[in-house]
Amino acid sequence: MKVLISAIACQPGLGSEAKVGWDAARAVARIPGVEECHVMTHGAARESVLGAQKEAAAENMRFHFFGKPFRYHPNRMLARLQSWLVYRDWQSCSLERSARLHREHGFFLVHHVTYASWRMPPPLWRMPIPFVFGPVGGGSVTPRAFRSMLGGSASAFEFLRETASAFSANSRSLRLCCSMSSAVVAADTATADFLIKCGATNVHQLCQVFFTANETSRFKRASDTSERAAGKLNIFAGGNLEGRKGTQLSLRALAILNSKGIPFSYTHGGWGPDLRAMQQLAQQLGLAEQVRFHEGFRGEEYANQLGASDVYLLPSIRETAGITMMEAMMAGCYPVVLAGTGAGDIVERTGGTAIRARTPEEAVHKIADKLEWCYRQRGEMQQQSEAAGENMRRLYSESSYQEAMSEIYKGAITKHARRLREF
């Protein structure tokens, strides 16, 4: 079987969408029965992709590059807008490129991987072969009661995001993509529910993030070899420091913990637009000695930091998956997140705490209560952490992704054949 993957973001050694694209392409290429895996991606990734492909000896992978390299704007919001404009232009050529490649190679199906969002649906459902759309996320929304937490730039971004979502949700292109896809794969429950309303059938739910055997072993090793302090509760969070990540909720909950005399340390690894505001809030709450903001950890230092932490605390109010959370769980951290998000879906499936709260104030007190439980019931917490970590390594492994995607491919091919017979 020959498969064509559409992944504008597909690059080794990076995170976010680039990691999703690269990992998916490599995993699909290793599915039994896939003889050739062809990947359309952006020309900016050419050098790093070809170098990694040669090093990995991925002989059945073929890459097709188009799109000129570009430099992102230093302003994060403008850079996000820029990436979507680049994606729009790249996508406008994708159908013609796919059709040409299909004439040359004769694919069994075409699979859209990145961008992993429904907002700008690809036209590849028009191809005369089965089309698999996803996993895609983006169906969750920021609860109105929590919007007061957001700063100026974050509020502006959420407004633009919701405006774009409202426009895209009613677009003919999305409804055609949903109804004509041979299989639709949603990354979380909110997105699955949304796409079904848009006319999608044969809908599956599968996280776009998964881990290779080497990655799971690395974080398991960190869990086994790192030493966790017996006294204070060591709390970690990571990622882009922005309003929707809920760091304000974390700090306010930690202030309650501090008022009860519970010893703890909190480290946030990663910069972002809310850094100064969160530093000031920590100072105002009297947490300067317990709270540390670090620019970000790399390599073994990162794995060791996770392995030495007791709790991973990131109550994002909107999150599709949360790669750092998943890595932290594999390293033995107990996760505390908010329910109703993709991260909450994952925690409810694997173990940990996904807090349900209607207001920020309720969330703060529930987080504080759970952190106090983690401190006072450390033995029970560690047992649950070990079980959750094992579930994470098993349920979100590369092999699990491959098994799920293989079944999705079979169902997509069957549905496409049935549709052809009906006509």
Coordinates of C-alpha atoms in Angstrom, one line a residue:
M1 CA 0.0 0.0 0.0
K2 CA 1.2 3.5 -0.9
V3 CA 0.1 6.4 1.3
L4 CA 0.4 10.1 0.7
I5 CA 0.6 12.3 3.8
S6 CA -0.1 16.1 3.7
A7 CA 2.0 17.8 6.5
I8 CA 3.0 21.3 5.9
A9 CA 4.7 21.2 9.4
C10 CA 7.0 18.2 9.4
Q11 CA 10.5 18.6 10.9
P12 CA 12.7 16.5 13.2
G13 CA 14.1 18.0 16.4
L14 CA 11.3 20.5 16.9
G15 CA 8.1 20.6 19.0
S16 CA 4.5 21.4 18.4
E17 CA 3.1 20.9 14.9
A18 CA 6.5 20.1 13.4
K19 CA 6.9 17.1 15.8
V20 CA 3.3 16.0 15.1
G21 CA 4.0 15.9 11.4
W22 CA 7.4 14.2 11.6
D23 CA 6.3 11.6 14.1
A24 CA 3.1 10.7 12.2
A25 CA 5.0 10.3 8.9
R26 CA 7.6 8.0 10.5
A27 CA 4.9 6.0 12.3
V28 CA 2.8 5.5 9.2
A29 CA 5.8 4.4 7.1
R30 CA 6.3 1.6 9.7
I31 CA 2.7 0.3 9.6
P32 CA 2.8 -3.3 8.3
G33 CA 1.6 -3.2 4.7
V34 CA 2.7 0.3 3.9
E35 CA 5.2 -0.1 1.2
E36 CA 5.8 3.5 0.5
C37 CA 4.9 6.6 2.5
H38 CA 5.1 9.9 0.5
V39 CA 5.0 13.2 2.4
M40 CA 4.2 16.6 1.1
T41 CA 5.7 19.3 3.3
H42 CA 7.0 22.8 3.2
G43 CA 10.3 23.6 1.5
A44 CA 11.7 25.2 4.6
A45 CA 12.1 21.8 6.1
R46 CA 14.1 20.3 3.2
E47 CA 17.6 20.3 4.8
S48 CA 16.7 19.0 8.2
V49 CA 14.2 16.4 6.9
L50 CA 16.6 14.9 4.3
G51 CA 19.4 14.8 6.8
A52 CA 17.3 13.0 9.4
Q53 CA 15.8 10.7 6.8
K54 CA 19.3 9.6 5.7
E55 CA 20.4 9.1 9.3
A56 CA 17.3 7.0 10.2
A57 CA 17.6 5.0 7.0
A58 CA 13.9 5.5 6.3
E59 CA 14.0 3.8 2.9
N60 CA 10.3 3.7 2.2
M61 CA 9.7 7.4 2.9
R62 CA 9.6 9.9 0.0
F63 CA 9.4 13.6 0.6
H64 CA 8.0 16.2 -1.7
F65 CA 8.8 19.8 -0.9
F66 CA 7.2 23.0 -2.0
G67 CA 6.9 26.5 -0.6
K68 CA 9.7 29.1 -0.2
P69 CA 11.5 29.5 3.2
F70 CA 10.3 32.4 5.3
R71 CA 11.2 34.0 8.6
Y72 CA 8.6 34.4 11.4
H73 CA 7.7 37.8 12.7
P74 CA 9.1 38.4 16.3
N75 CA 5.6 39.3 17.6
R76 CA 3.9 36.0 18.6
M77 CA 0.4 37.0 17.5
L78 CA 1.6 38.3 14.1
A79 CA 3.7 35.2 13.7
R80 CA 0.6 33.0 14.2
L81 CA -1.3 35.0 11.6
Q82 CA 1.7 34.7 9.3
S83 CA 1.8 30.9 9.7
W84 CA -1.9 30.7 8.7
L85 CA -1.3 32.9 5.6
V86 CA 1.6 30.7 4.6
Y87 CA -0.6 27.6 5.2
R88 CA -3.4 29.0 3.0
D89 CA -1.0 29.6 0.1
W90 CA 0.6 26.2 0.5
Q91 CA -2.7 24.5 0.7
S92 CA -4.0 26.3 -2.5
C93 CA -1.4 24.2 -4.4
S94 CA -1.8 21.0 -2.5
L95 CA -4.6 19.5 -4.5
E96 CA -2.8 20.0 -7.8
R97 CA 0.4 18.6 -6.3
S98 CA -1.4 15.6 -4.8
A99 CA -3.1 14.8 -8.1
R100 CA 0.2 14.9 -10.0
L101 CA 1.9 12.7 -7.4
H102 CA -1.1 10.3 -7.5
R103 CA -0.7 9.9 -11.3
E104 CA 2.9 9.1 -10.9
H105 CA 2.7 6.7 -7.9
G106 CA -0.8 5.5 -7.6
F107 CA -1.7 5.9 -3.9
F108 CA -4.2 3.9 -1.9
L109 CA -5.2 6.9 0.2
V110 CA -4.3 10.4 1.2
H111 CA -4.0 11.5 4.8
H112 CA -4.0 15.1 6.2
V113 CA -1.8 15.4 9.3
T114 CA -0.7 19.1 9.8
Y115 CA -1.8 21.6 10.6
A116 CA -3.7 19.6 13.1
S117 CA -6.7 21.9 13.1
W118 CA -10.1 21.9 11.4
R119 CA -10.1 25.7 10.8
M120 CA -8.7 25.6 7.3
P121 CA -9.8 22.3 5.8
P122 CA -7.7 20.9 3.0
P123 CA -9.3 20.3 -0.4
L124 CA -7.8 16.7 -0.6
W125 CA -11.2 15.1 -0.2
R126 CA -11.5 15.9 -3.9
M127 CA -8.9 13.3 -4.7
P128 CA -10.3 10.1 -6.4
I129 CA -9.0 7.9 -3.5
P130 CA -9.9 7.6 0.3
F131 CA -9.2 10.7 2.3
V132 CA -8.4 10.6 6.1
F133 CA -8.7 14.0 7.8
G134 CA -6.8 14.2 11.1
P135 CA -6.2 13.8 14.0
V136 CA -7.2 17.5 14.2
G137 CA -8.1 19.5 17.3
G138 CA -9.2 23.0 18.0
G139 CA -12.8 22.3 19.0
S140 CA -12.5 23.5 22.6
V141 CA -13.3 27.1 23.6
T142 CA -12.2 29.3 26.5
P143 CA -15.1 29.3 29.1
R144 CA -16.5 32.8 29.5
A145 CA -16.1 32.7 33.2
F146 CA -12.3 32.3 32.8
R147 CA -11.7 35.1 30.3
S148 CA -11.1 37.7 33.0
M149 CA -7.8 35.9 33.6
L150 CA -6.4 36.7 30.2
G151 CA -4.2 39.8 29.6
G152 CA -4.6 42.2 26.7
S153 CA -2.7 40.2 24.0
A154 CA -4.2 36.9 25.1
S155 CA -7.7 38.4 25.1
A156 CA -7.1 39.8 21.6
F157 CA -5.9 36.5 20.3
E158 CA -8.9 34.6 21.8
F159 CA -11.3 37.1 20.2
L160 CA -9.6 36.7 16.8
R161 CA -9.6 32.9 17.3
E162 CA -13.3 32.8 18.1
T163 CA -14.1 35.1 15.2
A164 CA -12.2 32.9 12.8
S165 CA -13.8 29.8 14.3
A166 CA -17.3 31.2 13.8
F167 CA -16.5 32.0 10.2
S168 CA -14.9 28.7 9.5
A169 CA -17.6 26.7 11.2
N170 CA -20.1 27.9 8.7
S171 CA -18.0 27.5 5.7
R172 CA -19.0 25.3 2.8
S173 CA -15.4 24.0 2.5
L174 CA -15.5 22.6 6.1
R175 CA -18.9 20.9 5.7
L176 CA -17.8 19.3 2.4
C177 CA -14.5 18.2 3.9
C178 CA -16.4 16.6 6.8
S179 CA -19.0 14.9 4.8
M180 CA -16.8 13.7 1.9
S181 CA -13.9 12.5 4.1
S182 CA -13.6 8.7 4.2
A183 CA -12.5 9.0 7.9
V184 CA -12.4 12.0 10.3
V185 CA -10.1 11.7 13.3
A186 CA -10.5 14.1 16.2
A187 CA -7.8 14.7 18.8
D188 CA -10.2 15.3 21.7
T189 CA -13.8 15.0 22.6
A190 CA -14.8 18.6 22.0
T191 CA -13.5 18.5 18.5
A192 CA -15.2 15.1 17.8
D193 CA -18.5 16.5 18.9
F194 CA -18.0 19.7 16.8
L195 CA -17.1 17.8 13.6
I196 CA -20.0 15.5 13.9
K197 CA -22.3 18.6 14.0
C198 CA -20.5 19.7 10.8
G199 CA -21.6 16.6 9.0
A200 CA -18.6 14.3 9.6
T201 CA -19.3 10.5 9.6
N202 CA -16.9 7.6 10.4
V203 CA -15.5 9.7 13.2
H204 CA -12.7 8.4 15.4
Q205 CA -10.9 9.9 18.4
L206 CA -7.1 9.6 18.5
C207 CA -4.6 12.0 20.1
Q208 CA -2.1 13.4 17.6
V209 CA 0.7 13.1 20.1
F210 CA 2.4 9.8 20.8
F211 CA 5.9 8.6 21.8
T212 CA 8.5 6.2 20.4
A213 CA 9.9 3.4 22.4
N214 CA 13.1 5.4 22.9
E215 CA 11.2 8.4 24.2
T216 CA 9.1 6.3 26.7
S217 CA 12.3 4.5 27.9
R218 CA 14.0 7.9 28.4
F219 CA 11.3 9.3 30.6
K220 CA 10.8 6.0 32.4
R221 CA 14.5 6.0 33.2
A222 CA 14.3 9.5 34.6
S223 CA 11.4 8.3 36.9
D224 CA 13.5 5.4 38.1
T225 CA 16.8 7.1 38.6
S226 CA 16.0 10.7 39.8
E227 CA 15.6 11.4 43.5
R228 CA 12.5 13.1 44.7
A229 CA 12.9 15.2 47.8
A230 CA 11.1 13.6 50.8
G231 CA 10.0 16.9 52.5
K232 CA 8.6 19.6 50.3
L233 CA 6.3 19.0 47.4
N234 CA 8.1 19.7 44.1
I235 CA 5.8 21.1 41.4
F236 CA 6.6 21.6 37.8
A237 CA 4.9 23.2 34.8
G238 CA 6.2 23.8 31.3
G239 CA 5.5 25.4 27.9
N240 CA 4.6 28.8 26.6
L241 CA 3.8 31.1 29.4
E242 CA 0.5 32.7 28.2
G243 CA -2.9 33.4 29.7
R244 CA -4.7 30.3 28.6
K245 CA -2.2 28.1 30.4
G246 CA -3.8 29.0 33.7
T247 CA -0.6 29.9 35.5
Q248 CA -2.5 32.6 37.4
L249 CA -4.7 29.8 38.9
S250 CA -1.6 27.9 39.9
L251 CA 0.0 30.8 41.7
R252 CA -3.2 31.7 43.6
A253 CA -3.6 28.0 44.6
L254 CA 0.0 27.9 45.8
A255 CA -0.6 31.0 47.9
I256 CA -3.3 29.0 49.8
L257 CA -0.9 26.2 50.2
N258 CA 1.7 28.6 51.6
S259 CA -0.8 30.0 54.1
K260 CA -1.2 26.5 55.5
G261 CA 2.5 26.1 56.0
I262 CA 2.9 23.4 53.4
P263 CA 6.4 23.4 52.0
F264 CA 6.7 23.3 48.2
S265 CA 8.7 24.5 45.3
Y266 CA 7.2 25.5 41.9
T267 CA 9.2 25.7 38.7
H268 CA 7.9 26.8 35.3
G269 CA 10.1 25.9 32.4
G270 CA 9.5 28.2 29.4
W271 CA 9.1 31.8 28.5
G272 CA 6.1 33.7 27.1
P273 CA 4.2 37.0 26.9
D274 CA 2.9 36.6 30.5
L275 CA 6.3 36.1 32.1
R276 CA 6.5 39.6 33.7
A277 CA 2.9 39.6 34.9
M278 CA 3.3 36.1 36.5
Q279 CA 6.6 37.2 38.2
Q280 CA 4.9 40.2 39.6
L281 CA 1.9 38.1 40.8
A282 CA 4.2 35.6 42.5
Q283 CA 5.9 38.6 44.3
Q284 CA 2.5 40.0 45.4
L285 CA 1.4 36.7 46.7
G286 CA 4.5 36.3 48.8
L287 CA 5.8 33.4 46.8
A288 CA 9.2 34.8 45.6
E289 CA 11.2 32.2 47.4
Q290 CA 9.2 29.1 46.3
V291 CA 8.5 30.1 42.7
R292 CA 11.1 29.9 39.9
F293 CA 10.6 30.8 36.2
H294 CA 13.2 29.1 34.0
E295 CA 13.8 29.8 30.4
G296 CA 13.4 26.1 29.6
F297 CA 15.2 22.8 30.1
R298 CA 16.8 20.7 27.3
G299 CA 17.9 17.1 26.8
E300 CA 18.7 15.1 29.9
E301 CA 18.4 18.1 32.1
Y302 CA 14.8 18.3 31.1
A303 CA 14.1 14.6 31.7
N304 CA 15.9 14.8 35.1
Q305 CA 13.8 17.9 36.1
L306 CA 10.6 15.9 35.4
G307 CA 12.0 12.9 37.2
A308 CA 12.7 15.0 40.3
S309 CA 9.2 16.6 40.4
D310 CA 6.2 15.2 42.3
V311 CA 3.4 17.0 40.5
Y312 CA 2.8 18.4 37.1
L313 CA 0.5 21.4 37.5
L314 CA -0.8 23.2 34.4
P315 CA -4.5 24.1 34.6
S316 CA -4.9 25.2 31.0
I317 CA -8.3 26.6 30.2
R318 CA -7.8 25.5 26.6
E319 CA -5.5 22.7 25.6
T320 CA -5.7 20.0 22.9
A321 CA -3.0 17.6 24.3
G322 CA -0.1 19.0 26.2
I323 CA 3.1 17.3 25.2
T324 CA 5.0 18.4 28.3
M325 CA 2.3 17.0 30.6
M326 CA 2.4 13.7 28.8
E327 CA 6.2 13.5 29.2
A328 CA 6.0 14.5 32.8
M329 CA 3.5 11.7 33.5
M330 CA 5.9 9.2 31.9
A331 CA 8.6 10.5 34.2
G332 CA 6.4 9.8 37.3
C333 CA 4.7 13.2 37.9
Y334 CA 1.2 13.3 39.2
P335 CA -0.8 15.5 36.8
V336 CA -3.3 18.2 37.9
V337 CA -5.1 19.9 35.1
L338 CA -8.6 21.2 34.3
A339 CA -11.3 19.0 32.8
G340 CA -13.1 19.9 29.6
T341 CA -9.8 20.1 27.6
G342 CA -7.8 17.7 25.6
A343 CA -5.3 17.5 28.4
G344 CA -8.2 16.7 30.7
D345 CA -9.4 13.9 28.4
I346 CA -5.9 12.3 28.6
V347 CA -5.7 12.5 32.3
E348 CA -9.2 11.1 32.8
R349 CA -8.1 8.2 30.6
T350 CA -4.7 7.5 32.1
G351 CA -4.9 8.7 35.8
G352 CA -4.4 11.8 37.8
T353 CA -6.7 14.7 38.5
A354 CA -8.8 16.7 36.0
I355 CA -10.6 19.4 38.0
R356 CA -14.1 20.5 37.0
A357 CA -14.8 24.1 37.9
R358 CA -17.3 26.7 36.8
T359 CA -15.3 29.7 37.9
P360 CA -11.6 30.6 38.4
E361 CA -12.2 30.9 42.2
E362 CA -13.6 27.4 42.4
A363 CA -10.7 26.1 40.3
V364 CA -8.1 27.8 42.6
H365 CA -9.6 26.2 45.8
K366 CA -9.9 22.7 44.2
I367 CA -6.3 22.9 42.9
A368 CA -5.1 23.9 46.4
D369 CA -7.1 21.0 47.9
K370 CA -5.6 18.5 45.5
L371 CA -2.1 19.8 46.1
E372 CA -2.6 19.5 49.8
W373 CA -3.7 15.9 49.3
C374 CA -0.6 15.2 47.2
Y375 CA 1.6 16.5 50.1
R376 CA -0.3 14.7 52.9
Q377 CA -0.9 11.4 51.0
R378 CA 2.4 11.2 49.2
G379 CA 2.5 7.5 49.2
E380 CA -0.9 7.1 47.6
M381 CA -0.1 9.9 45.1
Q382 CA 3.1 8.1 44.1
Q383 CA 1.3 4.8 43.5
Q384 CA -1.3 6.6 41.3
S385 CA 1.5 8.4 39.5
E386 CA 3.3 5.1 38.7
A387 CA 0.0 3.6 37.3
A388 CA -0.8 6.7 35.3
G389 CA 2.8 6.8 33.9
E390 CA 2.4 3.1 32.8
N391 CA -0.9 3.9 31.2
M392 CA 0.6 6.9 29.4
R393 CA 3.5 4.8 28.0
R394 CA 1.2 2.1 26.8
L395 CA -1.8 4.0 25.5
Y396 CA 0.2 6.8 23.8
S397 CA 3.0 4.8 22.3
E398 CA 3.9 4.8 18.7
S399 CA 2.7 1.2 18.3
S400 CA -0.7 2.2 19.7
Y401 CA -0.9 5.0 17.2
Q402 CA 0.0 2.7 14.4
E403 CA -2.6 0.1 15.3
A404 CA -5.3 2.7 15.6
M405 CA -4.3 4.3 12.3
S406 CA -4.1 1.0 10.5
E407 CA -7.7 0.3 11.5
I408 CA -8.8 3.8 10.4
Y409 CA -7.1 3.3 7.0
K410 CA -9.0 0.0 6.5
G411 CA -12.3 1.6 7.4
A412 CA -11.6 4.6 5.2
I413 CA -10.8 2.3 2.2
T414 CA -14.0 0.3 2.8
K415 CA -16.2 3.4 3.1
H416 CA -14.7 4.8 -0.1
A417 CA -15.3 1.6 -2.0
R418 CA -18.9 1.5 -0.7
R419 CA -19.5 5.1 -1.8
L420 CA -18.2 4.3 -5.3
R421 CA -20.6 1.3 -5.6
E422 CA -23.5 3.6 -4.6
F423 CA -22.7 5.9 -7.5

